mmCIF file of C-alpha atoms in Angstrom:
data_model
loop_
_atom_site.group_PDB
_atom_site.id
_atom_site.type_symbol
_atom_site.label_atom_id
_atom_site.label_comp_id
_atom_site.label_asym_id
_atom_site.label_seq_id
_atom_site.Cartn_x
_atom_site.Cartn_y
_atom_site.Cartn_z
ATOM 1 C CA UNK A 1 21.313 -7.197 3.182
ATOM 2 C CA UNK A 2 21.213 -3.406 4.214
ATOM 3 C CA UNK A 3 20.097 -2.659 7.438
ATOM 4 C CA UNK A 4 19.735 0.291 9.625
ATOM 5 C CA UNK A 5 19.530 0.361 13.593
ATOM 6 C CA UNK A 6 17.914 3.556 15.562
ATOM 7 C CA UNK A 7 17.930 2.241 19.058
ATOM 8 C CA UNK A 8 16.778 4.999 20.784
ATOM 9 C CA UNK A 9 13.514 4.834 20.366
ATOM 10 C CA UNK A 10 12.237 8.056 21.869
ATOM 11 C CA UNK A 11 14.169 10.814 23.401
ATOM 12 C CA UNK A 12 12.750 13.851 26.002
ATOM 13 C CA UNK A 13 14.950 16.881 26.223
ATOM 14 C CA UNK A 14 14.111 19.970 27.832
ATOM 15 C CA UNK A 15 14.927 23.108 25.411
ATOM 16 C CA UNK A 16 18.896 24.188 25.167
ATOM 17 C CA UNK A 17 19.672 20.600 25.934
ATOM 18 C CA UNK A 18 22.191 18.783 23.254
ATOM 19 C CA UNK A 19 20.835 15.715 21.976
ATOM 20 C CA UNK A 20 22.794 13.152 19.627
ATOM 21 C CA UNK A 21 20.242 10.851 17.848
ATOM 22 C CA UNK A 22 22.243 7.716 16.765
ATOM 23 C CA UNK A 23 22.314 5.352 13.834
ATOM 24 C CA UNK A 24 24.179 2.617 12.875
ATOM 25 C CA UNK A 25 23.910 1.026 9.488
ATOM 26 C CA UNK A 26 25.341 -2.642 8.002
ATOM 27 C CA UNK A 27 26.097 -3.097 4.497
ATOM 28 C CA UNK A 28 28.243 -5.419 2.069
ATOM 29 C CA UNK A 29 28.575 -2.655 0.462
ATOM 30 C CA UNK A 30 31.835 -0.530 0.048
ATOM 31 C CA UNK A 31 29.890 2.511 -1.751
ATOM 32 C CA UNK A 32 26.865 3.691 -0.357
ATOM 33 C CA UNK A 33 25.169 6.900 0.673
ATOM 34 C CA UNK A 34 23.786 7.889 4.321
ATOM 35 C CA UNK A 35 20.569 10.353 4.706
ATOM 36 C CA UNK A 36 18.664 11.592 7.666
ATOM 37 C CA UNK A 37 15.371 12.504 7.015
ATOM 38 C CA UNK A 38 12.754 14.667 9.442
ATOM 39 C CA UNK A 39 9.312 14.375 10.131
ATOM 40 C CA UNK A 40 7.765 16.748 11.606
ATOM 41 C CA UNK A 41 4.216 16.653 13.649
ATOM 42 C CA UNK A 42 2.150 17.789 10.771
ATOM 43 C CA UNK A 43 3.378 14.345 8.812
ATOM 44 C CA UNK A 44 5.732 15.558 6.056
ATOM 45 C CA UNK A 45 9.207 14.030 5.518
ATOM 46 C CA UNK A 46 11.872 16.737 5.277
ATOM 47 C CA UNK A 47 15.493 16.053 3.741
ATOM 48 C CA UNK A 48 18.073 17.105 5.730
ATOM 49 C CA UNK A 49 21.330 15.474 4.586
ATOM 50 C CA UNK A 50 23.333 13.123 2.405
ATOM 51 C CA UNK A 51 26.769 12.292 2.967
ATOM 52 C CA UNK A 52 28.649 9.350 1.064
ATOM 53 C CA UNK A 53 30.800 6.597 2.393
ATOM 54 C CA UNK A 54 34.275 8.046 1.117
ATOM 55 C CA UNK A 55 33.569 11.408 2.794
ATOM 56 C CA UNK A 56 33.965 10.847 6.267
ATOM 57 C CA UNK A 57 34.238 14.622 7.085
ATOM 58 C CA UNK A 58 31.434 15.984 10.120
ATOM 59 C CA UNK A 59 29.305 18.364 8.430
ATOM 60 C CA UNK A 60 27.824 21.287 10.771
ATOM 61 C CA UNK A 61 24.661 22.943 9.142
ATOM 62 C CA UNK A 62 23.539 25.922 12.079
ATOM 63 C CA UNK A 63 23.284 24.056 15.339
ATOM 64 C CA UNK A 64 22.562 20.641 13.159
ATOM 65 C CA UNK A 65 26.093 18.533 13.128
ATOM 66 C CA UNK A 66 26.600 14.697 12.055
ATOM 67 C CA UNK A 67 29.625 12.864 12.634
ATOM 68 C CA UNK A 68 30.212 9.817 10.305
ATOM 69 C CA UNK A 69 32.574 6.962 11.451
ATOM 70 C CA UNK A 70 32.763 4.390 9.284
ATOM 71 C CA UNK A 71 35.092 2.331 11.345
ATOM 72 C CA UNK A 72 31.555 2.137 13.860
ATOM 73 C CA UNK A 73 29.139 1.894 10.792
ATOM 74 C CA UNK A 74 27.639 4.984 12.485
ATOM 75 C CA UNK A 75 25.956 8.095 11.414
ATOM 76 C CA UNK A 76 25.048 10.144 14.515
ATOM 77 C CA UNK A 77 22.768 13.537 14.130
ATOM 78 C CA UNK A 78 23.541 16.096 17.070
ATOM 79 C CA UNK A 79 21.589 18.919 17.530
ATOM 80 C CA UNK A 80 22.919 21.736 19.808
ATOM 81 C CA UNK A 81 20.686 24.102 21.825
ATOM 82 C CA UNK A 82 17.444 22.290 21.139
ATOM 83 C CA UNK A 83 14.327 24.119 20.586
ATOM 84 C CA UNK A 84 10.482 23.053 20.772
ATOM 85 C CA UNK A 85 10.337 22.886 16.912
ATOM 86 C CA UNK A 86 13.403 20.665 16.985
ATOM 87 C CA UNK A 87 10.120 18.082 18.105
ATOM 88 C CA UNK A 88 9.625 15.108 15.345
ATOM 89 C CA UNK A 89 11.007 12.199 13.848
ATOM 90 C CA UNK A 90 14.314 11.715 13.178
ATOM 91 C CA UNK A 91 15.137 8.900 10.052
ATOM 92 C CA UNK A 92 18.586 7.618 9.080
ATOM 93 C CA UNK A 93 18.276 5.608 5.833
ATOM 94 C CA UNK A 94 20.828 3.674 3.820
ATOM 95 C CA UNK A 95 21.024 3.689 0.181
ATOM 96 C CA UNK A 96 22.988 1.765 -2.574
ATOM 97 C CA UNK A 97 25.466 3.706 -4.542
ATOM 98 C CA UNK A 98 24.021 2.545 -8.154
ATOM 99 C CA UNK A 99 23.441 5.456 -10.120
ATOM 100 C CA UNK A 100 21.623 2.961 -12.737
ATOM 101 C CA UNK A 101 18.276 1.678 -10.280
ATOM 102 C CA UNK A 102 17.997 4.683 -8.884
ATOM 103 C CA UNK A 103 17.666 5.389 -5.140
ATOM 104 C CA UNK A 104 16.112 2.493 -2.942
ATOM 105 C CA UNK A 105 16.189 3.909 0.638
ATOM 106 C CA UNK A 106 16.459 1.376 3.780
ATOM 107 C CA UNK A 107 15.033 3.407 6.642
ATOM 108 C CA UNK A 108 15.514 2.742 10.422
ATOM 109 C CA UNK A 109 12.642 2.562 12.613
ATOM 110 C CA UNK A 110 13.369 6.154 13.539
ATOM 111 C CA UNK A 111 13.721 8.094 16.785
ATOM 112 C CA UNK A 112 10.809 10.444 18.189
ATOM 113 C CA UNK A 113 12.578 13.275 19.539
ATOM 114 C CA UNK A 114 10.648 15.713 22.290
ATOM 115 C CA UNK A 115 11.688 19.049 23.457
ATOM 116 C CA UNK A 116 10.232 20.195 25.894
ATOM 117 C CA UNK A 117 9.976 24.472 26.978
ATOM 118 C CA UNK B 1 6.203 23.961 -8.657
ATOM 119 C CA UNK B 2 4.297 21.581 -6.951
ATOM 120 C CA UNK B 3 6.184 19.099 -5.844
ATOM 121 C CA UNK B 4 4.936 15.542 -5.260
ATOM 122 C CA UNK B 5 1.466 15.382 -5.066
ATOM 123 C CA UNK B 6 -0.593 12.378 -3.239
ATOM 124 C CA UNK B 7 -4.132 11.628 -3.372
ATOM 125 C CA UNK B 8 -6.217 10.961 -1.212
ATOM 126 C CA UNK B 9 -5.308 12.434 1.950
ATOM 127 C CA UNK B 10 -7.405 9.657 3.905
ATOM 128 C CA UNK B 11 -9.142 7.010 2.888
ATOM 129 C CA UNK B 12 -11.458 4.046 4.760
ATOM 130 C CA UNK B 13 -11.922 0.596 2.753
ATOM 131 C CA UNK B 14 -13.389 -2.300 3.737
ATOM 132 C CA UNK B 15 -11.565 -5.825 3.624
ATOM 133 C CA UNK B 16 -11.615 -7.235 -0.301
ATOM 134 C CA UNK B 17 -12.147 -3.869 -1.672
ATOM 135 C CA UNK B 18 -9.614 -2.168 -4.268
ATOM 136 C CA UNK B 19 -8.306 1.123 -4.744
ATOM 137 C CA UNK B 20 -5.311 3.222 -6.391
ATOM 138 C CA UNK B 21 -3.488 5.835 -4.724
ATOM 139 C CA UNK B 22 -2.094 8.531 -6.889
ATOM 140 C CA UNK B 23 1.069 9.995 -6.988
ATOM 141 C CA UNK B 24 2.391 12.508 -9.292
ATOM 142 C CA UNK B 25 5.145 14.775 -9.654
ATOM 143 C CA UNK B 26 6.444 18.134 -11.612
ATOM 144 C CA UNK B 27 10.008 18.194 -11.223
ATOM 145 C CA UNK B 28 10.637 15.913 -14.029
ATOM 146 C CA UNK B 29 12.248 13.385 -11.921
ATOM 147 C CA UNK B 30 12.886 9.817 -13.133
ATOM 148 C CA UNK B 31 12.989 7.948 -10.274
ATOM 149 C CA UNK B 32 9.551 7.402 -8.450
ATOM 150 C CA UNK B 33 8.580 4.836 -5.459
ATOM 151 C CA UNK B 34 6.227 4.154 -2.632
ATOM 152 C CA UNK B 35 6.695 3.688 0.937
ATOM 153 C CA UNK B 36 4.570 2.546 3.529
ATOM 154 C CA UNK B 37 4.954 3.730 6.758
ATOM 155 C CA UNK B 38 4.432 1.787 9.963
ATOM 156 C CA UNK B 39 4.907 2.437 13.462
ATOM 157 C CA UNK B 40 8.116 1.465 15.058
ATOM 158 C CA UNK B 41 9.415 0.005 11.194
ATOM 159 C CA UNK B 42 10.090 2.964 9.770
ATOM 160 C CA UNK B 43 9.272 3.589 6.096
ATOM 161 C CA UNK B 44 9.859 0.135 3.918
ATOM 162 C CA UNK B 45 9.974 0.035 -0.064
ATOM 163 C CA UNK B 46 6.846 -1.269 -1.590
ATOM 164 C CA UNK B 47 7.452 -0.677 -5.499
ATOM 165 C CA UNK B 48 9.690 1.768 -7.244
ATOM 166 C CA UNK B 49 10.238 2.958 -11.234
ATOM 167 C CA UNK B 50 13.032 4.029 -12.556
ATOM 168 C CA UNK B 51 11.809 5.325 -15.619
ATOM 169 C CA UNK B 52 8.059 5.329 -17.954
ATOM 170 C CA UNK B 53 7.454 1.582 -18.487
ATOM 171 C CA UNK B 54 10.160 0.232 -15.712
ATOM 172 C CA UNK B 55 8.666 -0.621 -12.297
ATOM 173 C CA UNK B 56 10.613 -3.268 -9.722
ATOM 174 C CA UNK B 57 9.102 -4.507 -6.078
ATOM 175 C CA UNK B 58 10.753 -3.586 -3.333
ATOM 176 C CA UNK B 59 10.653 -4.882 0.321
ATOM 177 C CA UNK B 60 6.998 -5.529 1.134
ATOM 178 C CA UNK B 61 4.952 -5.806 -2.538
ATOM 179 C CA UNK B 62 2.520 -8.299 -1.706
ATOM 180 C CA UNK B 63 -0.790 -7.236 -2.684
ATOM 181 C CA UNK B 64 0.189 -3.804 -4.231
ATOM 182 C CA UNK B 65 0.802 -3.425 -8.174
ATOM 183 C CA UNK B 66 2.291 -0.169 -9.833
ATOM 184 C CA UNK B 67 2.297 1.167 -13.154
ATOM 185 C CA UNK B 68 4.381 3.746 -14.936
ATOM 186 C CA UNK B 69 3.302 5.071 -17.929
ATOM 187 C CA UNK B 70 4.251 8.498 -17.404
ATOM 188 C CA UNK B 71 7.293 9.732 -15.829
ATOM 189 C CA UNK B 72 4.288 12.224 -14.000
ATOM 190 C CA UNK B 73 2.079 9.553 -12.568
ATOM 191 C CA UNK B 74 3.248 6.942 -10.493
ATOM 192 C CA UNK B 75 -0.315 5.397 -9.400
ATOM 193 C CA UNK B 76 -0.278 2.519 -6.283
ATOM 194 C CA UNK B 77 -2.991 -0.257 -6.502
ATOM 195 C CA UNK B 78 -4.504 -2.532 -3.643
ATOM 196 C CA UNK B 79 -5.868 -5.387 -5.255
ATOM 197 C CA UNK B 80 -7.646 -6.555 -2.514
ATOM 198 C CA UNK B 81 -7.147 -4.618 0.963
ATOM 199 C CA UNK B 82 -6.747 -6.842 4.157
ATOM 200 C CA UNK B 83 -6.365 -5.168 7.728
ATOM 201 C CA UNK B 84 -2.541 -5.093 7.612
ATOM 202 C CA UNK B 85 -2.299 -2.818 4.890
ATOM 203 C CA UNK B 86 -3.442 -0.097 7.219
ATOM 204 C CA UNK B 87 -0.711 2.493 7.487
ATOM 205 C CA UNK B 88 0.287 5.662 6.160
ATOM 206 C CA UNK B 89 1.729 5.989 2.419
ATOM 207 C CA UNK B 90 4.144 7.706 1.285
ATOM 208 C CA UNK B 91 5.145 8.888 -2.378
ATOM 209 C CA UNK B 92 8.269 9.690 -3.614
ATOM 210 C CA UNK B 93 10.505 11.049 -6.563
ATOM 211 C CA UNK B 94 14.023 11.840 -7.509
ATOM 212 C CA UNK B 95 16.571 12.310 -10.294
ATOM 213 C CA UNK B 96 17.971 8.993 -10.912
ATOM 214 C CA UNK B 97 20.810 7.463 -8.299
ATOM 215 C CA UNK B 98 21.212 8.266 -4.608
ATOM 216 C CA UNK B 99 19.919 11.462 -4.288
ATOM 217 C CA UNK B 100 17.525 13.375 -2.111
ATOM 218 C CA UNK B 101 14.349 12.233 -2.637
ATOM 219 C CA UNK B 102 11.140 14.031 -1.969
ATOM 220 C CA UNK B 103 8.203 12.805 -0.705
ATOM 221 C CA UNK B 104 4.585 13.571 -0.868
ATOM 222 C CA UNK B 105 1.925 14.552 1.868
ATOM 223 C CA UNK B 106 1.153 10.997 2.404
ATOM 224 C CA UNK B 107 -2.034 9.205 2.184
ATOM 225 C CA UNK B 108 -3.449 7.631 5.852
ATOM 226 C CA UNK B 109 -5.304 4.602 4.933
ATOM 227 C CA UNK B 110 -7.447 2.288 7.084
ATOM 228 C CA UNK B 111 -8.877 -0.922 6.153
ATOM 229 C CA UNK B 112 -11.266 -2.425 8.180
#
């Protein structure tokens, strides 16, 4: 079964601070696709990246990063110079690579994140 | 374009009573599914459709039922509400396979 582990339940930073969210996922799976997901105070959930499990690169998207290690099973989420609207929560979800029944997302508990001015 | 559009926003039942929650979506996506979300369990899989006429459970589907006979409308019925189907419910839609999904405004429901 797919599972996905946010330990860090909530995290206080004060703005400008670095903060690395983590996640760590199991699967049986040797094909599979990794998202994080933001929620913001106001409730909605906000895409913010897909990577699959044969692309191993770090993506850097402004002063978002992730760094993707299969050997760990982890998909950490860094965010560099924080900022007060940097303040939500953070998902990591899991997701089977079958492009025939379509997109069944495993979520971790997720992480509250709070920057602070 | 609209998006993914939920209704209602909130909603109060009392224990035994039924409702549907609607869902529906413009971007002519095949894929559609709810989520419920829970504090401290993250968002779990409660149905999800693949197509008009295909609908599959997904984690927690006890006491929920789903139809699909749109690729729109995506529509999410309690039966019979019970206490611990309070939470928050998300709907959600995407082309088919592991893609970005997007979700709708959610719809906060209490049941007392």
């Amino acid at each position: 079964a797919q599972k996905v582990t946010q330990a860090q339940t909530e995290i206080s930073v004060v703005e400008k601070e670095d903060v690395t969210l983590d996640c760590v996922y199991e699967t049986r799976d040797t094909t599979y696709y990794l998202f994080w997901y933001k929620q913001p105070p106001s409730g909605e959930l906000v895409f913010l990246i897909r990577r699959n499990s044969f692309d191993e690169q770090n993506e850097i998207s402004g002063r978002y990063s992730w760094n993707f290690q299969k050997s760990t099973s982890s998909f950490n989420f860094t965010i560099t110079a924080s900022q007060v609207v940097d303040s939500a929560v953070y998902f990591c979800a899991l997701s089977e690579a079958n492009m025939e029944y379509g997109n069944k997302l495993v979520f971790g508990a997720g992480t509250i994140l709070r920057v602070k001015s | 374009n609209a998006g993914v559009t939920q209704t209602p926003k909130f909603q109060v039942l009392k224990t035994g009573q039924s409702m549907t929650l609607q869902c529906a979506q413009d971007m002519n996506h095949e894929y559609m599914s709810w989520y419920r979300q829970d504090p401290g369990m993250g968002l779990r899989l409660i149905h999800y459709s693949v197509g008009a006429g295909i609908t599959d459970q997904g984690e927690v589907p006890n006491g929920y039922n789903v139809s699909r006979s749109t690729t729109e409308d995506f529509p999410l019925r309690l039966l019979s509400a019970a206490p611990s189907q309070t939470s928050v419910y998300f709907c959600a839609s995407s082309r088919t396979g592991p893609n970005e999904q997007f979700f709708g405004p959610g719809t906060r429901l209490t049941v007392l």
